[in-house]
Coordinates of C-alpha atoms (C1' of nucleotides) in Angstrom, one line a residue:
Chain A
M1 CA 270.7 103.3 26.0
N2 CA 267.5 104.0 28.0
G3 CA 266.5 102.0 31.0
P4 CA 263.0 101.4 32.3
F5 CA 263.3 104.3 34.8
T6 CA 264.8 106.9 32.5
D7 CA 263.3 110.4 33.2
L8 CA 261.6 109.2 36.3
S9 CA 262.2 110.6 39.8
R10 CA 262.8 108.4 42.9
V11 CA 259.3 109.3 44.1
E12 CA 257.7 108.4 40.8
I13 CA 259.5 105.1 40.7
N14 CA 258.2 104.2 44.1
K15 CA 254.7 105.1 42.9
L16 CA 255.2 102.8 40.0
Y17 CA 256.3 100.0 42.3
N18 CA 253.0 100.3 44.2
L19 CA 250.8 100.7 41.1
L20 CA 252.3 97.7 39.3
G21 CA 253.1 95.3 42.1
V22 CA 256.7 95.3 41.2
H23 CA 259.1 92.7 42.6
I24 CA 262.8 92.7 42.7
Y25 CA 264.8 89.5 42.9
N26 CA 268.5 89.0 43.4
F27 CA 270.4 86.0 42.0
N28 CA 273.9 84.7 42.4
K29 CA 276.0 83.6 39.5
N30 CA 274.7 80.5 37.7
Q31 CA 271.2 80.4 39.2
E32 CA 268.0 79.6 37.4
I33 CA 266.0 82.7 37.2
L34 CA 262.8 81.6 35.7
P35 CA 261.3 79.0 38.1
T36 CA 261.7 81.6 40.9
I37 CA 259.7 84.3 39.3
K38 CA 257.6 82.3 36.9
S39 CA 254.0 83.2 36.7
E40 CA 251.5 83.3 33.9
N41 CA 252.5 86.5 32.2
I42 CA 255.4 88.6 33.3
I43 CA 257.9 91.2 32.0
G44 CA 261.3 90.9 33.5
I45 CA 263.9 93.6 33.3
I46 CA 267.6 93.1 34.1
L47 CA 268.6 95.9 36.5
D48 CA 272.1 94.7 36.9
G49 CA 274.2 91.7 35.8
H50 CA 274.1 89.3 32.9
A51 CA 271.8 86.4 32.2
Q52 CA 271.2 84.0 29.2
I53 CA 268.1 82.5 27.8
I54 CA 268.9 78.9 27.0
N55 CA 266.8 76.5 25.0
I56 CA 267.1 72.8 25.6
E57 CA 266.4 70.9 22.5
Y58 CA 264.9 67.4 22.3
N59 CA 268.3 65.9 21.7
G60 CA 269.8 67.7 24.8
N61 CA 271.6 70.4 22.9
E62 CA 271.6 73.7 24.7
I63 CA 271.3 76.8 22.5
I64 CA 271.8 80.3 23.8
I65 CA 268.8 82.1 22.5
D66 CA 269.6 85.5 23.9
N67 CA 272.0 87.4 26.1
L68 CA 270.4 89.7 28.6
F69 CA 272.3 92.6 30.0
K70 CA 271.4 95.7 32.0
D71 CA 268.0 97.2 31.0
N72 CA 267.1 94.3 28.7
V73 CA 263.6 92.9 28.9
F74 CA 262.4 89.3 28.8
G75 CA 259.3 87.4 29.6
T76 CA 256.6 85.1 28.5
N77 CA 255.4 87.8 26.1
I78 CA 258.7 89.0 25.0
S79 CA 261.5 87.1 23.2
L80 CA 260.4 83.7 24.2
T81 CA 258.6 81.5 21.7
N82 CA 255.6 79.6 23.1
N83 CA 255.7 76.0 24.4
E84 CA 259.4 75.9 24.6
N85 CA 261.8 74.2 27.0
Y86 CA 263.9 77.0 28.2
Q87 CA 265.9 78.2 31.1
I88 CA 267.1 81.6 32.1
I89 CA 270.4 81.4 33.9
S90 CA 272.3 84.2 35.6
K91 CA 275.9 84.4 34.4
T92 CA 276.9 86.9 37.0
D93 CA 275.2 88.2 40.1
T94 CA 272.0 89.5 38.7
Q95 CA 269.2 91.8 39.8
V96 CA 265.9 91.4 38.1
L97 CA 262.7 93.5 38.2
V98 CA 259.5 91.7 37.6
I99 CA 256.2 93.2 36.5
D100 CA 252.9 91.5 36.0
Y101 CA 252.1 92.1 32.4
D102 CA 248.4 92.2 32.9
K103 CA 248.6 94.7 35.7
L104 CA 251.0 96.8 33.6
L105 CA 248.4 97.7 31.1
N106 CA 245.3 97.2 33.1
P107 CA 243.3 100.4 32.7
I108 CA 241.3 100.3 35.9
N109 CA 243.9 102.5 37.7
L110 CA 244.0 105.1 35.1
K111 CA 242.2 107.9 33.5
F112 CA 242.3 107.9 29.7
S113 CA 241.9 104.1 30.0
Y114 CA 241.1 103.8 26.3
F115 CA 244.5 105.3 25.7
N116 CA 246.2 102.6 27.7
V117 CA 244.2 99.9 26.0
F118 CA 245.6 101.2 22.8
L119 CA 249.1 101.1 24.2
K120 CA 248.5 97.5 25.3
N121 CA 247.5 96.7 21.8
L122 CA 250.6 98.2 20.4
F123 CA 252.7 96.2 22.8
D124 CA 250.9 93.0 21.7
I125 CA 251.5 93.8 18.1
I126 CA 255.2 94.5 18.6
N127 CA 255.6 91.4 20.7
T128 CA 254.0 89.3 18.1
K129 CA 256.4 90.6 15.5
F130 CA 259.2 90.1 18.0
K131 CA 258.4 86.4 18.4
E132 CA 258.2 86.0 14.6
K133 CA 261.8 87.4 14.4
N134 CA 263.0 85.0 17.1
E135 CA 261.4 82.1 15.4
R136 CA 263.2 82.9 12.1
I137 CA 266.5 83.4 13.9
R138 CA 266.1 79.9 15.4
I139 CA 265.8 78.6 11.9
L140 CA 268.6 80.6 10.4
E141 CA 271.0 79.6 13.2
K142 CA 270.9 76.0 12.0
K143 CA 273.8 75.3 9.7
Q144 CA 272.3 72.6 7.5
I145 CA 269.3 72.9 5.2
R146 CA 267.9 69.7 6.7
D147 CA 268.0 71.1 10.2
K148 CA 266.5 74.3 9.1
L149 CA 263.6 72.5 7.4
L150 CA 263.0 70.2 10.4
E151 CA 263.1 73.2 12.7
Y152 CA 260.5 75.0 10.6
F153 CA 258.3 71.9 10.5
E154 CA 258.6 71.5 14.2
M155 CA 257.4 75.1 14.8
Q156 CA 254.5 74.7 12.4
H157 CA 253.6 71.4 14.0
K158 CA 253.6 72.9 17.5
K159 CA 251.3 75.6 16.4
S160 CA 248.8 73.5 14.5
R161 CA 249.3 70.2 16.3
Q162 CA 248.8 68.5 13.0
R163 CA 250.9 66.2 10.9
N164 CA 250.0 68.1 7.8
I165 CA 251.6 71.4 7.1
Y166 CA 250.1 73.7 4.6
L167 CA 252.8 76.2 3.5
P168 CA 251.5 79.8 3.8
F169 CA 253.7 80.7 0.8
S170 CA 255.5 79.2 -2.2
L171 CA 258.5 76.9 -1.9
K172 CA 260.5 79.7 -3.4
D173 CA 259.5 81.9 -0.5
L174 CA 260.2 79.2 2.0
A175 CA 263.7 79.0 0.6
D176 CA 264.1 82.7 1.0
Y177 CA 262.7 82.5 4.5
I178 CA 265.2 79.9 5.7
A179 CA 267.8 81.7 3.6
V180 CA 269.0 78.9 1.4
N181 CA 269.2 78.2 -2.3
R182 CA 265.9 77.1 -3.7
S183 CA 267.2 74.1 -5.7
A184 CA 269.3 73.0 -2.8
M185 CA 266.3 73.1 -0.5
F186 CA 264.3 71.1 -2.9
R187 CA 267.0 68.5 -3.1
E188 CA 266.9 68.2 0.6
L189 CA 263.1 67.9 0.7
K190 CA 263.5 65.0 -1.7
H191 CA 266.0 63.4 0.5
L192 CA 263.6 63.7 3.4
K193 CA 260.9 62.2 1.2
D194 CA 263.2 59.3 0.1
E195 CA 263.9 58.5 3.8
N196 CA 260.1 58.4 4.4
L197 CA 260.4 61.3 6.9
I198 CA 258.0 63.5 5.0
N199 CA 255.6 63.5 2.1
I200 CA 255.4 66.5 -0.1
N201 CA 253.1 67.5 -2.9
N202 CA 253.0 71.1 -3.9
R203 CA 252.4 73.1 -0.7
K204 CA 251.2 70.3 1.5
I205 CA 253.9 68.6 3.6
T206 CA 253.1 65.6 5.8
L207 CA 255.3 64.8 8.7
L208 CA 255.6 61.0 8.8
Y209 CA 257.6 60.9 12.0
K210 CA 254.9 62.6 14.1
Chain B
M1 CA 245.7 88.3 16.2
N2 CA 245.1 91.7 17.9
G3 CA 244.9 94.9 16.0
P4 CA 245.6 98.4 17.3
F5 CA 242.0 99.0 18.1
T6 CA 241.1 95.8 19.8
D7 CA 238.7 96.3 22.7
L8 CA 238.1 99.9 21.8
S9 CA 234.8 101.5 20.8
R10 CA 234.2 103.7 17.8
V11 CA 233.9 106.7 20.2
E12 CA 237.2 105.8 21.9
I13 CA 239.0 105.3 18.6
N14 CA 237.9 108.8 17.5
K15 CA 239.2 110.2 20.8
L16 CA 242.5 108.6 20.1
Y17 CA 242.6 110.1 16.6
N18 CA 242.3 113.5 18.1
L19 CA 244.7 112.9 21.0
L20 CA 247.4 111.5 18.8
G21 CA 247.1 113.4 15.6
V22 CA 246.5 110.2 13.7
H23 CA 246.6 110.3 9.9
I24 CA 245.3 107.6 7.5
Y25 CA 246.8 107.2 4.1
N26 CA 245.6 105.2 1.1
F27 CA 248.0 103.7 -1.4
N28 CA 247.4 101.9 -4.7
K29 CA 249.4 98.8 -5.6
N30 CA 253.1 99.3 -6.0
Q31 CA 253.4 102.8 -4.6
E32 CA 256.1 104.0 -2.3
I33 CA 254.7 104.5 1.1
L34 CA 257.5 106.0 3.0
P35 CA 258.3 109.3 1.3
T36 CA 254.6 110.3 1.6
I37 CA 254.4 109.8 5.3
K38 CA 258.0 110.3 6.3
S39 CA 258.7 112.4 9.3
E40 CA 261.2 112.2 12.1
N41 CA 259.7 109.6 14.2
I42 CA 256.6 107.7 13.3
I43 CA 254.8 104.5 13.9
G44 CA 252.8 103.1 11.0
I45 CA 250.2 100.4 11.2
I46 CA 248.8 98.6 8.2
L47 CA 245.1 98.7 8.5
D48 CA 244.5 96.8 5.3
G49 CA 246.5 95.4 2.4
H50 CA 250.1 94.2 2.1
A51 CA 253.4 96.1 1.9
Q52 CA 257.1 95.2 1.9
I53 CA 260.1 96.8 3.5
I54 CA 262.9 96.6 0.9
N55 CA 266.5 97.4 1.4
I56 CA 268.6 98.6 -1.5
E57 CA 272.2 97.5 -1.0
Y58 CA 275.3 99.3 -2.2
N59 CA 275.5 96.9 -5.2
G60 CA 271.9 97.5 -6.2
N61 CA 270.5 94.3 -4.8
E62 CA 267.1 94.5 -3.3
I63 CA 266.3 92.6 -0.2
I64 CA 262.9 92.1 1.3
I65 CA 263.5 92.9 4.9
D66 CA 259.9 92.4 6.0
N67 CA 256.4 91.7 4.9
L68 CA 253.8 93.9 6.4
F69 CA 250.2 92.6 6.6
K70 CA 247.1 93.8 8.4
D71 CA 247.8 95.1 11.9
N72 CA 251.6 95.0 11.5
V73 CA 253.6 97.9 12.7
F74 CA 256.6 99.6 11.1
G75 CA 258.4 102.9 11.5
T76 CA 261.6 104.6 12.1
N77 CA 261.7 103.2 15.6
I78 CA 260.5 99.8 14.8
S79 CA 261.9 97.1 12.5
L80 CA 264.1 99.5 10.6
T81 CA 267.8 99.7 11.3
N82 CA 269.2 103.2 11.3
N83 CA 270.9 104.8 8.4
E84 CA 269.6 102.5 5.8
N85 CA 268.6 102.8 2.3
Y86 CA 265.1 101.4 2.4
Q87 CA 261.8 101.6 0.7
I88 CA 258.3 100.5 1.7
I89 CA 256.2 99.5 -1.2
S90 CA 252.6 98.6 -1.3
K91 CA 252.0 95.2 -3.0
T92 CA 248.3 95.6 -3.0
D93 CA 246.0 98.5 -2.3
T94 CA 247.0 99.4 1.2
Q95 CA 245.6 101.6 4.0
V96 CA 248.1 102.9 6.5
L97 CA 247.6 104.6 9.9
V98 CA 250.4 106.9 11.0
I99 CA 251.1 108.0 14.5
D100 CA 253.6 110.5 15.7
Y101 CA 255.8 108.5 18.0
D102 CA 256.6 111.4 20.3
K103 CA 253.0 112.4 20.6
L104 CA 252.1 108.9 21.4
L105 CA 253.9 108.8 24.6
N106 CA 254.0 112.4 25.5
P107 CA 252.6 112.6 29.0
I108 CA 251.3 116.2 28.9
N109 CA 247.8 115.0 27.9
L110 CA 247.5 112.5 30.6
K111 CA 247.2 111.9 34.3
F112 CA 249.6 109.4 35.7
S113 CA 252.2 110.9 33.4
Y114 CA 255.0 109.1 35.2
F115 CA 253.3 105.9 34.3
N116 CA 253.4 106.8 30.6
V117 CA 257.0 107.8 30.8
F118 CA 257.6 104.3 32.1
L119 CA 255.6 102.8 29.2
K120 CA 257.6 104.9 26.7
N121 CA 260.8 103.5 28.3
L122 CA 259.5 100.0 27.9
F123 CA 258.8 100.7 24.2
D124 CA 262.2 102.0 23.7
I125 CA 263.8 99.0 25.3
I126 CA 261.8 96.6 23.2
N127 CA 262.5 98.5 20.1
T128 CA 266.2 98.4 20.7
K129 CA 266.0 94.7 21.1
F130 CA 263.9 94.5 18.0
K131 CA 266.5 96.3 16.0
E132 CA 269.2 94.0 17.3
K133 CA 267.2 91.0 16.1
N134 CA 266.8 92.6 12.7
E135 CA 270.5 93.3 12.3
R136 CA 271.3 89.7 13.1
I137 CA 268.7 88.4 10.6
R138 CA 270.3 90.6 8.0
I139 CA 273.6 88.8 8.6
L140 CA 272.2 85.3 8.9
E141 CA 270.3 85.7 5.6
K142 CA 273.6 85.9 3.8
K143 CA 274.6 82.5 2.4
Q144 CA 278.3 82.8 2.4
I145 CA 280.6 83.3 5.4
R146 CA 282.4 86.1 3.6
D147 CA 279.2 88.0 3.0
K148 CA 278.1 87.5 6.6
L149 CA 281.4 88.9 7.9
L150 CA 281.3 91.8 5.5
E151 CA 277.8 92.6 6.5
Y152 CA 278.8 92.5 10.1
F153 CA 281.8 94.8 9.5
E154 CA 279.5 97.2 7.5
M155 CA 277.1 97.5 10.4
Q156 CA 279.8 98.1 13.0
H157 CA 281.5 100.6 10.7
K158 CA 278.2 102.5 10.2
K159 CA 277.8 102.7 14.0
S160 CA 281.3 103.8 14.9
R161 CA 282.3 105.5 11.6
Q162 CA 285.7 104.0 12.2
R163 CA 288.0 101.7 10.2
N164 CA 288.9 99.9 13.3
I165 CA 286.4 97.4 14.8
Y166 CA 286.9 96.2 18.3
L167 CA 284.9 93.0 18.7
P168 CA 282.7 93.2 21.8
F169 CA 283.1 89.4 22.2
S170 CA 285.4 86.6 21.3
L171 CA 285.9 85.2 17.8
K172 CA 284.2 82.1 19.0
D173 CA 281.2 84.2 20.0
L174 CA 281.3 86.0 16.6
A175 CA 281.1 82.6 14.9
D176 CA 278.1 81.8 17.0
Y177 CA 276.5 85.1 16.3
I178 CA 276.8 84.8 12.5
A179 CA 276.0 81.0 12.9
V180 CA 278.9 79.4 11.2
N181 CA 281.6 77.0 12.1
R182 CA 284.4 78.7 14.0
S183 CA 287.3 77.3 12.0
A184 CA 285.6 78.0 8.8
M185 CA 285.0 81.6 9.8
F186 CA 288.6 81.9 10.8
R187 CA 289.7 80.5 7.4
E188 CA 287.6 83.1 5.7
L189 CA 289.0 85.9 7.9
K190 CA 292.5 84.8 6.7
H191 CA 291.4 84.9 3.1
L192 CA 290.1 88.5 3.6
K193 CA 293.5 89.3 5.2
D194 CA 295.4 87.7 2.4
E195 CA 293.5 89.8 -0.1
N196 CA 294.4 92.9 1.9
L197 CA 290.7 93.7 2.6
I198 CA 291.2 93.6 6.4
N199 CA 293.8 93.4 9.1
I200 CA 293.1 91.3 12.1
N201 CA 294.9 90.7 15.3
N202 CA 293.1 89.3 18.2
R203 CA 289.8 91.2 18.6
K204 CA 290.8 94.3 16.6
I205 CA 289.8 94.2 12.9
T206 CA 290.8 97.0 10.6
L207 CA 288.8 97.6 7.4
L208 CA 291.4 98.4 4.7
Y209 CA 288.7 99.1 2.0
K210 CA 287.1 102.0 3.9
Chain C
dT1 C1' 303.5 81.9 39.5
dA2 C1' 302.2 77.5 38.3
dA3 C1' 298.5 74.9 36.7
dT4 C1' 294.3 74.7 34.1
dA5 C1' 291.0 76.1 31.1
dA6 C1' 289.6 78.6 27.3
dA7 C1' 290.2 80.8 23.1
dA8 C1' 292.9 81.5 18.8
dG9 C1' 295.1 79.7 15.0
dT10 C1' 295.7 75.7 11.4
dT11 C1' 294.8 71.9 8.2
dG12 C1' 292.8 67.8 5.5
dC13 C1' 288.9 65.7 4.1
dA14 C1' 284.2 64.5 3.3
dA15 C1' 279.8 66.3 2.8
dG16 C1' 276.7 69.9 1.8
dT17 C1' 275.4 73.8 -0.8
dG18 C1' 275.1 77.5 -4.4
dC19 C1' 274.7 78.2 -8.9
dA20 C1' 273.5 77.7 -13.6
dA21 C1' 270.8 75.8 -16.9
dC22 C1' 267.6 73.4 -17.9
dT23 C1' 262.2 70.8 -18.3
dT24 C1' 257.8 70.4 -16.6
dT25 C1' 253.8 71.9 -14.1
dT26 C1' 250.9 75.3 -12.1
dT27 C1' 249.0 79.9 -11.9
dA28 C1' 247.7 84.3 -13.7
dT29 C1' 246.3 87.4 -17.5
dT30 C1' 244.2 88.9 -21.8
Chain D
dA1 C1' 240.6 79.1 -24.0
dA2 C1' 245.1 80.6 -25.4
dT3 C1' 249.2 82.8 -24.0
dA4 C1' 252.4 84.4 -20.9
dA5 C1' 254.6 84.3 -16.6
dA6 C1' 255.8 82.2 -12.4
dA7 C1' 256.8 78.4 -9.6
dA8 C1' 258.1 73.5 -9.1
dG9 C1' 261.0 69.9 -10.1
dT10 C1' 265.8 68.1 -11.7
dT11 C1' 270.8 67.6 -12.3
dG12 C1' 276.1 68.2 -12.8
dC13 C1' 279.8 70.6 -11.1
dA14 C1' 282.7 73.6 -8.6
dC15 C1' 283.3 75.7 -4.4
dT16 C1' 282.4 76.4 0.3
dT17 C1' 281.7 74.8 4.7
dG18 C1' 281.4 71.8 8.7
dC19 C1' 283.9 68.8 11.3
dA20 C1' 287.6 66.7 13.7
dA21 C1' 291.9 66.8 15.5
dC22 C1' 295.3 69.0 16.4
dT23 C1' 299.1 73.1 18.2
dT24 C1' 299.9 77.6 20.0
dT25 C1' 298.5 81.5 22.5
dT26 C1' 295.9 84.0 25.9
dA27 C1' 293.0 84.1 30.2
dT28 C1' 291.6 82.4 34.5
dT29 C1' 291.9 80.3 38.9
dA30 C1' 294.2 78.0 42.8

DNA sequence: TAATAAAAGTTGCAAGTGCAACTTTTTATT
DNA sequence: AATAAAAAGTTGCACTTGCAACTTTTATTA
C-alpha cells in the first residue's frame, strides 16, 4: 500500500509542503474533523489513525459511509457526494494532512503546465466516477426496495431540484442499477403510486411529497 | 462534465500526445476493446461512443460492471478488480484514447519531478479506494445473502490464495459491509456450514470447497 | 477480577422479494 | 406500414430476509 509520500525524500516532502500550502492537524479520539479543516475544496490524507465519514439522514439515522485508515484520502472532491449532511469523526487519535485542491493542480508554479492541466482533468474524471460509485453504494446499502427507490429519487431530486424525474434509462436498467428484481421493483413503484407518494408513467416519475 | 483535454489548446494536446505516447483506437459496434490495446498498465479514455465492462463469472453469467461513455476512464489501474475475467465491448462505434500509465507519471520528462511523484502517489491512493468500492458493489449487487457471502469469500480467497479467511472485522461489521441483517447473515452462514461448504469459528472461516 | 458492554449465536414470525409465466404496450428494424 | 423484438405492466407462490427478542460468549473498562 502506497502513501502520499512514497518514493519522496524528506527534503522533497518539505518542498511539497511549501509548494502546496500543506497543513497538518492532530485530533483526539471522537473529535469532529471536518469543521476544523473545512474549506471550499480540499484533499485530506490520513497520516495516522482511524476516522469515519458519517452521514446523518433526514430521519436522524447515522450511516457510516466510509472508514478512513492510514494513507486514505477524503475531501469535498473525493468520496463525498455533494450537498450532504456529513461528519468526519476520529475514532482514534488521528493525524490529518490537508491540501488545497486548487493549489495542488494549479499550473502557475510549474513548467509543463499543460501537462498538469491534463493531470487535473484526469483527477476530475476519476473523482466523478468515484462519486457515482458512492451514490450507487448508498442505494445498494438499503435493504428494502422502497428505500432504494426513495434514495434514488432523493439523489435525482437534489441534482435537478425538480419534482419530475426523467429516468436516463429503462425501468429494467433501473432495476439492475438498484440490484433488485424488475417485477418486484415495479410492484413497489405501484405501491408508492397507490399511496400517492409518486406518479409514474413510462420514464417520467413525479415526486408528490416534494 | 470535464474531459481529459478541458482547458488545453490543440497545440498543447499535440505536445501531450508526444510526451505520453498516446494512441487512439477506433472500434465498430460490438467489438472487443481490451485485447487490442491490452498492455501491462494502461489508462483508457472514451473519446466518443459507448462501451461496457463485462465480467464473465465462473458459471458463465455475464455481469455489466460498468458503462463507459464519453470522457470516462478505465484501465488496469482503474475500475477493474485484479485477476478477473473481463471484457470491454463497444456498444456503438467507439473511439478510445490509450495512455501508458507508467509514462504518464514518469518524472524524467519533467521539472518538479518530486511533485509528479506525489501526484502519482495520489493517483495510486485514489485508485486503490476505487477498486475497494468496485469490490463492494460486486457484492451488494448479489440479491441473496448466500451469494453475497460466497462472492466475498471468493474475493478474499483470490487475494490470499488460502482456504482460511480471517475476517478483518467483526461478523456484525461483515453484515454491514454486505448490507444484510446480522441474524439473517448468521443463519445463512450456518446453512453453509451444515452443507459442509464452510467451517466457521469466531472470525476464522475455512472454505471446504476450495 | 468484577462489572459492563459488545459481539456472537439462536429462533419464530410477518413481511418482502425473487422468480416464473404470462399479457400488453412501446420501440426498433426491414 | 408490417413484423419482430424489447420493455412495461401484472400476478401467484415459494422462499428468503428483516426484525425483535432473547441467551451465551467474548472483549473492554473501572
